[in-house]
């Protein structure tokens, strides 16, 4: 229990796990058996304990629930480790197993004191002011940026020529060429230091084998790629927000540059994806006071989960630092003010028709946008006649198909069970591939139900 009296639920704890193996191992440690000298809660906003391991010396585990942040003397490289997850699960399931009146032992108090000291130092200045390291030479930075822009321009020009050749030769030839043509083109874009263009070229290579109707999809994706490359070549004539979006889409890194936005942020979803080299964590937020949505990304090397983890289903007063760009939702996590608290209710939402309008409006600002965050009110998950699932308005007037990625997850069955044939509120991402449900609220059930 933190200083506000909020005790995390088991689902909120398991949402912090870096992978399925950690969830399974942490669940095994979520009982009182392996733990001793546990304590926490109250003004500390932390929980600690000793967990028996395979060696003779127990592991020392401390969790600052207000972060959340973790430390453990075990050798695991995962973050949080199974002991931190087990300790939080123990706190969630057994109120008597953690002594809320016990003072923090020296090893726990030492770590907590250092965290309080660092938090105090950050509170005196912005994150940028606190960033360590020698300032970069601005002239050298400018020269490197100009050299990279020139290489991307050369790559975009070459890509335009290759797309022209594709259309002149006919799309039928694309089915015969296999992946070789696209891989070679993607490699040229990597050489041009344009990873965004390279990724879209690779996606083109998969379309001829995607089943009936592939020529239409290939033409659509080729048109979007053509739009992006020509937008880069003419970026000097674009409005700055759209030019910033184009720079991001071709693969140039962006940095938070806008003024901080302080709000009570609802943590609606958290999910991880991996490309084999990098783990990307996506955290969806909604500002209770500003009505603003935000996407916070954090990254971890292969085998190590990203360090930033926020408790799904809770609300945190904090600052976010938005990135530039037209219609861009990405932001960095800034200063936090106080511990998480319970969500008072789901964010305001609308019908499936309103979701379609929201996506259409967002595409005007960013034509390459895959999806937008939306909340659907009074919808029912139902099976479609030709297969698949959809979310239908309770009045039966319209519906949105669920994305294929949503159909393959256990979250679909959790969503259907939560509904039981009745209406509910669902938060997710909607785009041209369909609706991806991420969290849900039922009228007769308190709390947020994560679907990822």
CSV table of C-alpha atoms in Angstrom, one decimal:
chain,number,residue,atom,x,y,z
A,1,UNK,CA,0.0,0.0,0.0
A,2,UNK,CA,1.4,3.4,-0.9
A,3,UNK,CA,1.0,6.6,1.1
A,4,UNK,CA,-2.4,7.3,-0.4
A,5,UNK,CA,-3.7,3.9,0.7
A,6,UNK,CA,-3.8,2.5,-2.8
A,7,UNK,CA,-2.8,-1.2,-3.0
A,8,UNK,CA,-1.8,-2.4,-6.5
A,9,UNK,CA,-3.9,-5.1,-8.0
A,10,UNK,CA,-2.4,-8.4,-9.3
A,11,UNK,CA,-3.1,-7.4,-12.9
A,12,UNK,CA,-1.4,-4.0,-12.5
A,13,UNK,CA,1.7,-5.8,-11.0
A,14,UNK,CA,1.8,-8.4,-13.8
A,15,UNK,CA,1.6,-5.6,-16.4
A,16,UNK,CA,5.0,-4.4,-15.2
A,17,UNK,CA,6.7,-7.7,-15.9
A,18,UNK,CA,9.2,-7.6,-18.8
A,19,UNK,CA,8.1,-11.0,-20.3
A,20,UNK,CA,6.0,-14.0,-19.8
A,21,UNK,CA,8.7,-16.0,-18.0
A,22,UNK,CA,9.0,-13.2,-15.4
A,23,UNK,CA,5.3,-13.2,-14.8
A,24,UNK,CA,5.3,-16.9,-14.2
A,25,UNK,CA,8.3,-16.8,-11.9
A,26,UNK,CA,7.0,-13.7,-10.0
A,27,UNK,CA,3.7,-15.4,-9.5
A,28,UNK,CA,5.4,-18.3,-7.8
A,29,UNK,CA,7.0,-15.8,-5.4
A,30,UNK,CA,3.8,-14.0,-4.6
A,31,UNK,CA,3.1,-16.0,-1.5
A,32,UNK,CA,4.3,-15.5,2.1
A,33,UNK,CA,6.4,-18.7,2.1
A,34,UNK,CA,9.8,-17.5,0.7
A,35,UNK,CA,9.6,-14.1,2.3
A,36,UNK,CA,10.8,-12.8,5.7
A,37,UNK,CA,11.2,-9.3,7.3
A,38,UNK,CA,8.7,-7.8,5.0
A,39,UNK,CA,7.4,-4.3,5.6
A,40,UNK,CA,6.3,-1.1,4.0
A,41,UNK,CA,3.4,1.2,3.2
A,42,UNK,CA,2.5,4.3,5.1
A,43,UNK,CA,4.5,7.5,4.5
A,44,UNK,CA,7.4,5.5,2.9
A,45,UNK,CA,5.3,4.6,-0.2
A,46,UNK,CA,7.6,1.5,-0.5
A,47,UNK,CA,7.7,-2.2,0.3
A,48,UNK,CA,10.7,-4.4,1.2
A,49,UNK,CA,11.5,-7.9,2.2
A,50,UNK,CA,14.1,-10.8,2.2
A,51,UNK,CA,13.4,-13.6,-0.3
A,52,UNK,CA,15.0,-17.0,0.2
A,53,UNK,CA,16.9,-18.2,-2.9
A,54,UNK,CA,19.0,-21.1,-3.9
A,55,UNK,CA,22.0,-19.8,-1.9
A,56,UNK,CA,22.3,-19.3,1.8
A,57,UNK,CA,21.9,-15.6,1.7
A,58,UNK,CA,18.4,-14.2,1.0
A,59,UNK,CA,17.9,-11.6,-1.7
A,60,UNK,CA,17.2,-8.0,-0.5
A,61,UNK,CA,14.3,-6.5,-2.5
A,62,UNK,CA,12.9,-3.0,-2.3
A,63,UNK,CA,10.1,-1.5,-4.4
A,64,UNK,CA,9.3,2.2,-4.4
A,65,UNK,CA,5.6,2.1,-5.3
A,66,UNK,CA,5.4,5.8,-6.1
A,67,UNK,CA,7.8,5.3,-9.1
A,68,UNK,CA,7.5,2.5,-9.4
A,69,UNK,CA,11.2,1.7,-9.0
A,70,UNK,CA,13.0,-1.4,-7.9
A,71,UNK,CA,16.2,-2.7,-6.5
A,72,UNK,CA,17.2,-6.3,-5.6
A,73,UNK,CA,20.5,-8.0,-4.7
A,74,UNK,CA,19.8,-10.9,-7.1
A,75,UNK,CA,21.9,-11.2,-10.3
A,76,UNK,CA,19.0,-11.0,-12.7
A,77,UNK,CA,19.3,-8.5,-15.6
A,78,UNK,CA,15.5,-8.3,-16.0
A,79,UNK,CA,13.8,-5.2,-14.7
A,80,UNK,CA,11.8,-5.6,-12.6
A,81,UNK,CA,13.1,-9.0,-11.5
A,82,UNK,CA,10.9,-11.9,-10.3
A,83,UNK,CA,11.5,-11.0,-6.7
A,84,UNK,CA,10.2,-7.5,-7.1
A,85,UNK,CA,7.2,-8.8,-8.9
A,86,UNK,CA,6.6,-11.5,-6.2
A,87,UNK,CA,6.9,-8.9,-3.4
A,88,UNK,CA,4.3,-6.6,-5.1
A,89,UNK,CA,2.0,-9.6,-5.7
A,90,UNK,CA,2.3,-10.5,-2.1
A,91,UNK,CA,1.3,-7.0,-1.2
A,92,UNK,CA,-1.6,-7.2,-3.6
A,93,UNK,CA,-3.0,-10.5,-2.3
A,94,UNK,CA,-2.2,-10.7,1.4
A,95,UNK,CA,-2.7,-7.6,3.5
A,96,UNK,CA,-1.4,-9.3,6.6
A,97,UNK,CA,1.8,-10.6,5.0
A,98,UNK,CA,3.4,-7.1,4.9
A,99,UNK,CA,3.9,-5.3,8.2
A,100,UNK,CA,2.8,-1.7,7.6
A,101,UNK,CA,4.2,-0.5,10.9
A,102,UNK,CA,7.7,-1.9,10.6
A,103,UNK,CA,10.5,0.6,10.2
A,104,UNK,CA,12.6,0.3,7.0
A,105,UNK,CA,15.8,-1.7,7.7
A,106,UNK,CA,19.2,0.0,7.0
A,107,UNK,CA,19.7,-1.6,3.5
A,108,UNK,CA,16.2,-0.5,2.4
A,109,UNK,CA,16.4,2.9,4.0
A,110,UNK,CA,19.8,3.6,2.3
A,111,UNK,CA,18.4,3.0,-1.2
A,112,UNK,CA,15.2,4.9,-0.5
A,113,UNK,CA,17.2,7.9,0.9
A,114,UNK,CA,19.3,8.0,-2.3
A,115,UNK,CA,16.1,8.0,-4.4
A,116,UNK,CA,14.7,10.9,-2.4
A,117,UNK,CA,17.9,12.8,-2.8
A,118,UNK,CA,17.9,12.3,-6.6
A,119,UNK,CA,14.3,13.4,-6.8
A,120,UNK,CA,15.1,16.5,-4.9
A,121,UNK,CA,17.9,17.4,-7.2
A,122,UNK,CA,15.7,16.8,-10.3
A,123,UNK,CA,13.1,19.1,-8.8
A,124,UNK,CA,15.4,22.1,-8.9
A,125,UNK,CA,15.7,22.1,-12.7
A,126,UNK,CA,14.5,20.6,-16.0
A,127,UNK,CA,15.7,17.2,-17.2
A,128,UNK,CA,17.7,18.9,-19.9
A,129,UNK,CA,19.5,21.0,-17.3
A,130,UNK,CA,20.3,17.9,-15.3
A,131,UNK,CA,21.7,15.9,-18.2
A,132,UNK,CA,25.3,15.0,-17.7
A,133,UNK,CA,28.1,15.2,-20.2
A,134,UNK,CA,30.1,17.7,-22.2
A,135,UNK,CA,28.0,20.0,-24.4
A,136,UNK,CA,28.3,19.1,-28.1
A,137,UNK,CA,30.0,21.4,-30.6
A,138,UNK,CA,27.1,23.0,-32.4
A,139,UNK,CA,29.0,23.5,-35.6
A,140,UNK,CA,30.1,19.9,-35.7
A,141,UNK,CA,26.5,18.8,-35.0
A,142,UNK,CA,25.3,21.0,-37.8
A,143,UNK,CA,27.8,19.6,-40.2
A,144,UNK,CA,26.8,16.0,-39.4
A,145,UNK,CA,23.2,16.8,-39.8
A,146,UNK,CA,23.8,18.4,-43.2
A,147,UNK,CA,25.8,15.4,-44.4
A,148,UNK,CA,23.1,13.0,-43.3
A,149,UNK,CA,20.4,15.1,-44.9
A,150,UNK,CA,22.3,15.0,-48.2
A,151,UNK,CA,22.6,11.2,-48.0
A,152,UNK,CA,18.9,10.8,-47.3
A,153,UNK,CA,18.1,13.2,-50.2
A,154,UNK,CA,20.2,10.9,-52.5
A,155,UNK,CA,18.4,7.9,-51.2
A,156,UNK,CA,14.9,9.4,-51.6
A,157,UNK,CA,15.8,10.4,-55.2
A,158,UNK,CA,16.9,6.8,-56.0
A,159,UNK,CA,13.8,5.4,-54.4
A,160,UNK,CA,11.6,7.7,-56.5
A,161,UNK,CA,13.3,6.2,-59.6
A,162,UNK,CA,12.8,2.7,-58.4
A,163,UNK,CA,9.1,3.3,-57.8
A,164,UNK,CA,8.8,4.8,-61.2
A,165,UNK,CA,10.4,1.7,-62.7
A,166,UNK,CA,8.0,-0.5,-60.7
A,167,UNK,CA,5.0,1.1,-62.2
A,168,UNK,CA,6.4,1.2,-65.7
A,169,UNK,CA,7.1,-2.5,-65.6
A,170,UNK,CA,3.7,-3.4,-64.2
A,171,UNK,CA,2.8,-4.6,-60.7
A,172,UNK,CA,2.5,-8.2,-62.0
A,173,UNK,CA,6.3,-8.4,-62.2
A,174,UNK,CA,6.5,-7.7,-58.4
A,175,UNK,CA,5.0,-11.1,-57.6
A,176,UNK,CA,7.8,-12.8,-59.6
A,177,UNK,CA,10.7,-10.9,-58.2
A,178,UNK,CA,10.3,-12.2,-54.6
A,179,UNK,CA,12.0,-10.4,-51.7
A,180,UNK,CA,15.3,-9.9,-53.5
A,181,UNK,CA,14.3,-6.7,-55.2
A,182,UNK,CA,12.9,-5.2,-52.0
A,183,UNK,CA,15.8,-6.3,-49.8
A,184,UNK,CA,18.3,-4.7,-52.1
A,185,UNK,CA,16.3,-1.5,-52.2
A,186,UNK,CA,15.9,-1.5,-48.4
A,187,UNK,CA,19.7,-1.9,-48.1
A,188,UNK,CA,20.2,1.2,-50.3
A,189,UNK,CA,18.0,3.1,-47.9
A,190,UNK,CA,20.0,1.9,-44.9
A,191,UNK,CA,23.1,3.1,-46.7
A,192,UNK,CA,21.4,6.4,-47.1
A,193,UNK,CA,20.8,6.6,-43.3
A,194,UNK,CA,17.0,6.6,-43.8
A,195,UNK,CA,15.8,3.7,-41.7
A,196,UNK,CA,12.1,4.8,-41.9
A,197,UNK,CA,12.2,4.5,-45.7
A,198,UNK,CA,14.0,1.1,-45.4
A,199,UNK,CA,11.3,-0.3,-43.1
A,200,UNK,CA,8.5,0.8,-45.5
A,201,UNK,CA,10.4,-0.8,-48.4
A,202,UNK,CA,10.6,-4.1,-46.6
A,203,UNK,CA,6.9,-4.0,-45.9
A,204,UNK,CA,6.3,-3.7,-49.7
A,205,UNK,CA,8.2,-7.0,-50.2
A,206,UNK,CA,5.7,-8.9,-48.1
A,207,UNK,CA,2.6,-7.6,-49.9
A,208,UNK,CA,2.7,-9.8,-53.0
A,209,UNK,CA,2.5,-12.9,-50.8
A,210,UNK,CA,-0.4,-11.5,-48.7
A,211,UNK,CA,-3.3,-13.1,-50.6
A,212,UNK,CA,-6.0,-11.9,-52.9
A,213,UNK,CA,-6.1,-8.2,-53.6
A,214,UNK,CA,-2.4,-7.7,-53.1
A,215,UNK,CA,-1.9,-5.5,-56.2
A,216,UNK,CA,-4.3,-2.9,-54.7
A,217,UNK,CA,-2.5,-3.0,-51.4
A,218,UNK,CA,0.9,-2.8,-53.1
A,219,UNK,CA,-0.2,0.3,-55.1
A,220,UNK,CA,-1.6,1.9,-51.9
A,221,UNK,CA,1.6,1.4,-50.0
A,222,UNK,CA,3.8,2.5,-52.9
A,223,UNK,CA,1.7,5.7,-53.1
A,224,UNK,CA,2.3,6.4,-49.4
A,225,UNK,CA,6.1,5.7,-49.9
A,226,UNK,CA,6.1,8.0,-52.9
A,227,UNK,CA,4.3,10.7,-50.9
A,228,UNK,CA,6.9,10.4,-48.1
A,229,UNK,CA,10.0,10.5,-50.4
A,230,UNK,CA,8.7,13.5,-52.3
A,231,UNK,CA,7.7,15.2,-49.0
A,232,UNK,CA,11.3,14.8,-47.9
A,233,UNK,CA,12.6,16.3,-51.2
A,234,UNK,CA,10.3,19.2,-50.8
A,235,UNK,CA,10.5,19.6,-47.0
A,236,UNK,CA,11.7,23.2,-47.2
A,237,UNK,CA,8.3,24.2,-48.5
A,238,UNK,CA,6.2,22.4,-45.9
A,239,UNK,CA,4.8,23.9,-42.7
A,240,UNK,CA,7.2,23.2,-39.8
A,241,UNK,CA,4.9,20.7,-37.9
A,242,UNK,CA,4.5,18.6,-41.1
A,243,UNK,CA,8.2,18.9,-41.9
A,244,UNK,CA,9.0,17.6,-38.4
A,245,UNK,CA,6.7,14.7,-39.1
A,246,UNK,CA,8.4,13.9,-42.4
A,247,UNK,CA,11.8,14.0,-40.7
A,248,UNK,CA,10.6,11.5,-38.1
A,249,UNK,CA,9.0,9.2,-40.7
A,250,UNK,CA,12.2,8.9,-42.8
A,251,UNK,CA,14.0,7.9,-39.7
A,252,UNK,CA,15.7,11.0,-38.2
A,253,UNK,CA,15.6,10.9,-34.4
A,254,UNK,CA,13.4,13.4,-32.6
A,255,UNK,CA,13.7,15.0,-29.2
A,256,UNK,CA,11.2,16.5,-26.8
A,257,UNK,CA,11.2,20.2,-27.5
A,258,UNK,CA,7.9,21.6,-26.4
A,259,UNK,CA,6.9,23.0,-23.0
A,260,UNK,CA,6.1,20.4,-20.3
A,261,UNK,CA,2.5,19.5,-19.9
A,262,UNK,CA,1.5,18.9,-16.3
A,263,UNK,CA,-1.7,16.8,-15.8
A,264,UNK,CA,-3.2,13.9,-14.0
A,265,UNK,CA,-2.3,11.1,-16.5
A,266,UNK,CA,-4.4,8.0,-16.7
A,267,UNK,CA,-2.1,5.0,-17.5
A,268,UNK,CA,-4.3,3.1,-20.0
A,269,UNK,CA,-2.0,0.5,-21.6
A,270,UNK,CA,1.5,-0.8,-21.7
A,271,UNK,CA,2.9,-3.3,-24.2
A,272,UNK,CA,6.3,-4.5,-25.4
A,273,UNK,CA,7.5,-5.5,-28.9
A,274,UNK,CA,10.8,-6.8,-30.1
A,275,UNK,CA,12.7,-6.9,-33.4
A,276,UNK,CA,15.3,-9.2,-32.0
A,277,UNK,CA,17.8,-6.4,-31.2
A,278,UNK,CA,15.7,-3.9,-29.4
A,279,UNK,CA,12.7,-4.1,-27.1
A,280,UNK,CA,10.2,-1.2,-27.4
A,281,UNK,CA,7.7,-0.4,-24.7
A,282,UNK,CA,4.6,1.6,-25.6
A,283,UNK,CA,2.7,3.3,-22.8
A,284,UNK,CA,-0.6,5.0,-23.6
A,285,UNK,CA,-1.6,8.0,-21.4
A,286,UNK,CA,-4.7,10.2,-21.2
A,287,UNK,CA,-4.6,13.6,-19.5
A,288,UNK,CA,-7.7,13.9,-17.2
A,289,UNK,CA,-7.6,17.8,-17.1
A,290,UNK,CA,-6.2,18.6,-20.6
A,291,UNK,CA,-8.0,15.8,-22.5
A,292,UNK,CA,-4.7,15.2,-24.3
A,293,UNK,CA,-3.5,11.7,-25.3
A,294,UNK,CA,0.2,10.8,-25.2
A,295,UNK,CA,2.4,7.9,-26.2
A,296,UNK,CA,5.6,7.3,-24.2
A,297,UNK,CA,8.2,5.0,-25.7
A,298,UNK,CA,11.1,3.4,-23.8
A,299,UNK,CA,13.7,1.0,-25.1
A,300,UNK,CA,15.8,-1.8,-23.9
A,301,UNK,CA,18.6,-3.9,-25.5
A,302,UNK,CA,17.8,-7.5,-26.4
A,303,UNK,CA,17.3,-9.5,-23.2
A,304,UNK,CA,16.7,-6.5,-21.1
A,305,UNK,CA,13.3,-4.9,-20.7
A,306,UNK,CA,13.0,-1.1,-20.8
A,307,UNK,CA,13.4,0.5,-17.3
A,308,UNK,CA,10.3,2.8,-17.5
A,309,UNK,CA,7.2,1.0,-16.4
A,310,UNK,CA,4.0,2.7,-15.3
A,311,UNK,CA,1.1,1.0,-13.4
A,312,UNK,CA,-1.7,0.4,-15.8
A,313,UNK,CA,-5.1,1.3,-14.3
A,314,UNK,CA,-3.8,4.1,-12.1
A,315,UNK,CA,-3.5,7.9,-12.4
A,316,UNK,CA,-0.3,9.9,-11.8
A,317,UNK,CA,0.2,13.6,-11.6
A,318,UNK,CA,3.3,14.3,-13.7
A,319,UNK,CA,4.8,16.3,-16.6
A,320,UNK,CA,5.2,15.0,-20.1
A,321,UNK,CA,7.6,16.5,-22.7
A,322,UNK,CA,5.9,16.4,-26.1
A,323,UNK,CA,7.9,15.8,-29.3
A,324,UNK,CA,7.4,18.1,-32.3
A,325,UNK,CA,5.4,17.1,-35.4
A,326,UNK,CA,2.0,17.4,-36.9
A,327,UNK,CA,-0.5,15.2,-35.1
A,328,UNK,CA,2.3,13.5,-33.2
A,329,UNK,CA,1.4,12.1,-29.8
A,330,UNK,CA,4.8,11.0,-28.7
A,331,UNK,CA,6.2,12.4,-25.5
A,332,UNK,CA,8.9,11.8,-22.9
A,333,UNK,CA,8.1,11.1,-19.3
A,334,UNK,CA,9.0,14.0,-17.1
A,335,UNK,CA,8.8,14.9,-13.4
A,336,UNK,CA,6.3,13.1,-11.2
A,337,UNK,CA,4.4,14.7,-8.4
A,338,UNK,CA,3.3,12.3,-5.8
A,339,UNK,CA,2.4,8.6,-5.9
A,340,UNK,CA,-0.1,7.0,-8.3
A,341,UNK,CA,-3.8,7.1,-7.3
A,342,UNK,CA,-6.9,5.2,-8.5
A,343,UNK,CA,-8.5,6.1,-11.8
A,344,UNK,CA,-11.9,7.7,-11.2
A,345,UNK,CA,-13.4,6.3,-14.4
A,346,UNK,CA,-12.6,5.6,-18.0
A,347,UNK,CA,-11.6,8.5,-20.3
A,348,UNK,CA,-14.5,10.2,-22.2
A,349,UNK,CA,-15.3,8.3,-25.4
A,350,UNK,CA,-17.8,8.1,-28.2
A,351,UNK,CA,-19.3,5.8,-30.8
A,352,UNK,CA,-17.6,3.8,-33.5
A,353,UNK,CA,-18.5,6.5,-36.0
A,354,UNK,CA,-16.7,9.1,-33.9
A,355,UNK,CA,-13.6,6.9,-33.9
A,356,UNK,CA,-13.6,6.8,-37.7
A,357,UNK,CA,-13.9,10.6,-37.8
A,358,UNK,CA,-11.0,11.0,-35.4
A,359,UNK,CA,-8.8,8.8,-37.5
A,360,UNK,CA,-9.7,10.7,-40.6
A,361,UNK,CA,-8.9,14.0,-39.0
A,362,UNK,CA,-5.5,12.7,-37.8
A,363,UNK,CA,-4.6,11.5,-41.3
A,364,UNK,CA,-4.8,15.1,-42.5
A,365,UNK,CA,-2.0,16.0,-40.3
A,366,UNK,CA,0.0,12.8,-40.7
A,367,UNK,CA,-0.9,10.7,-43.8
A,368,UNK,CA,1.5,7.9,-42.7
A,369,UNK,CA,-0.3,7.4,-39.3
A,370,UNK,CA,-1.1,3.8,-38.6
A,371,UNK,CA,-3.6,4.4,-35.8
A,372,UNK,CA,-5.0,6.8,-33.2
A,373,UNK,CA,-6.0,6.2,-29.6
A,374,UNK,CA,-9.8,6.2,-29.1
A,375,UNK,CA,-12.2,5.2,-26.4
A,376,UNK,CA,-15.5,3.5,-27.4
A,377,UNK,CA,-18.5,3.8,-25.2
A,378,UNK,CA,-21.4,1.3,-25.1
A,379,UNK,CA,-20.0,-1.2,-27.5
A,380,UNK,CA,-20.4,-5.0,-27.6
A,381,UNK,CA,-17.9,-7.5,-29.0
A,382,UNK,CA,-19.7,-9.8,-31.5
A,383,UNK,CA,-18.5,-12.3,-34.1
A,384,UNK,CA,-18.9,-11.3,-37.7
A,385,UNK,CA,-20.7,-13.6,-40.2
A,386,UNK,CA,-17.7,-14.2,-42.4
A,387,UNK,CA,-15.4,-14.8,-39.5
A,388,UNK,CA,-13.5,-12.5,-37.2
A,389,UNK,CA,-14.8,-10.2,-34.5
A,390,UNK,CA,-16.0,-6.6,-34.3
A,391,UNK,CA,-17.0,-4.0,-31.7
A,392,UNK,CA,-20.6,-2.9,-32.4
A,393,UNK,CA,-22.4,0.1,-31.0
A,394,UNK,CA,-25.1,-1.0,-28.6
A,395,UNK,CA,-27.8,0.4,-30.9
A,396,UNK,CA,-26.5,-1.8,-33.7
A,397,UNK,CA,-26.0,1.1,-36.2
A,398,UNK,CA,-22.3,0.6,-36.9
A,399,UNK,CA,-19.3,-1.5,-35.9
A,400,UNK,CA,-15.5,-1.5,-36.1
A,401,UNK,CA,-13.6,-4.8,-37.1
A,402,UNK,CA,-11.0,-5.9,-34.6
A,403,UNK,CA,-7.4,-6.0,-36.0
A,404,UNK,CA,-5.9,-9.3,-36.7
A,405,UNK,CA,-3.3,-8.7,-34.0
A,406,UNK,CA,-6.1,-8.4,-31.5
A,407,UNK,CA,-7.8,-11.6,-32.6
A,408,UNK,CA,-4.7,-13.7,-31.8
A,409,UNK,CA,-4.4,-12.5,-28.2
A,410,UNK,CA,-6.0,-13.8,-25.0
A,411,UNK,CA,-7.3,-10.2,-24.5
A,412,UNK,CA,-10.1,-11.0,-27.0
A,413,UNK,CA,-11.5,-13.7,-24.8
A,414,UNK,CA,-11.0,-11.6,-21.8
A,415,UNK,CA,-13.0,-8.8,-23.5
A,416,UNK,CA,-15.8,-11.2,-24.5
A,417,UNK,CA,-16.0,-12.6,-21.0
A,418,UNK,CA,-16.1,-9.1,-19.5
A,419,UNK,CA,-18.9,-8.1,-21.8
A,420,UNK,CA,-21.1,-11.2,-21.4
A,421,UNK,CA,-23.1,-9.9,-24.3
A,422,UNK,CA,-23.7,-6.5,-22.8
A,423,UNK,CA,-22.2,-3.0,-23.5
A,424,UNK,CA,-18.9,-1.8,-22.0
A,425,UNK,CA,-16.2,0.8,-22.5
A,426,UNK,CA,-13.1,-0.1,-24.5
A,427,UNK,CA,-9.9,1.9,-25.0
A,428,UNK,CA,-7.6,1.0,-27.9
A,429,UNK,CA,-5.9,2.0,-31.1
A,430,UNK,CA,-7.9,2.4,-34.3
A,431,UNK,CA,-6.5,2.5,-37.8
A,432,UNK,CA,-6.7,1.1,-41.3
A,433,UNK,CA,-6.0,-2.4,-40.0
A,434,UNK,CA,-8.9,-2.3,-37.5
A,435,UNK,CA,-9.3,-1.7,-33.8
A,436,UNK,CA,-6.8,-3.1,-31.3
A,437,UNK,CA,-8.4,-3.3,-27.8
A,438,UNK,CA,-6.0,-2.4,-25.0
A,439,UNK,CA,-8.2,-1.9,-21.9
A,440,UNK,CA,-11.8,-2.2,-20.9
A,441,UNK,CA,-14.3,-1.1,-18.2
A,442,UNK,CA,-17.5,-2.9,-17.3
A,443,UNK,CA,-20.5,-1.1,-15.7
A,444,UNK,CA,-20.8,-3.7,-12.9
A,445,UNK,CA,-17.1,-4.1,-12.2
A,446,UNK,CA,-14.7,-1.6,-10.6
A,447,UNK,CA,-11.3,-0.9,-12.0
A,448,UNK,CA,-9.5,-1.1,-15.4
A,449,UNK,CA,-9.0,-4.4,-17.1
A,450,UNK,CA,-5.8,-4.5,-19.2
A,451,UNK,CA,-6.2,-6.5,-22.4
A,452,UNK,CA,-2.6,-6.7,-23.5
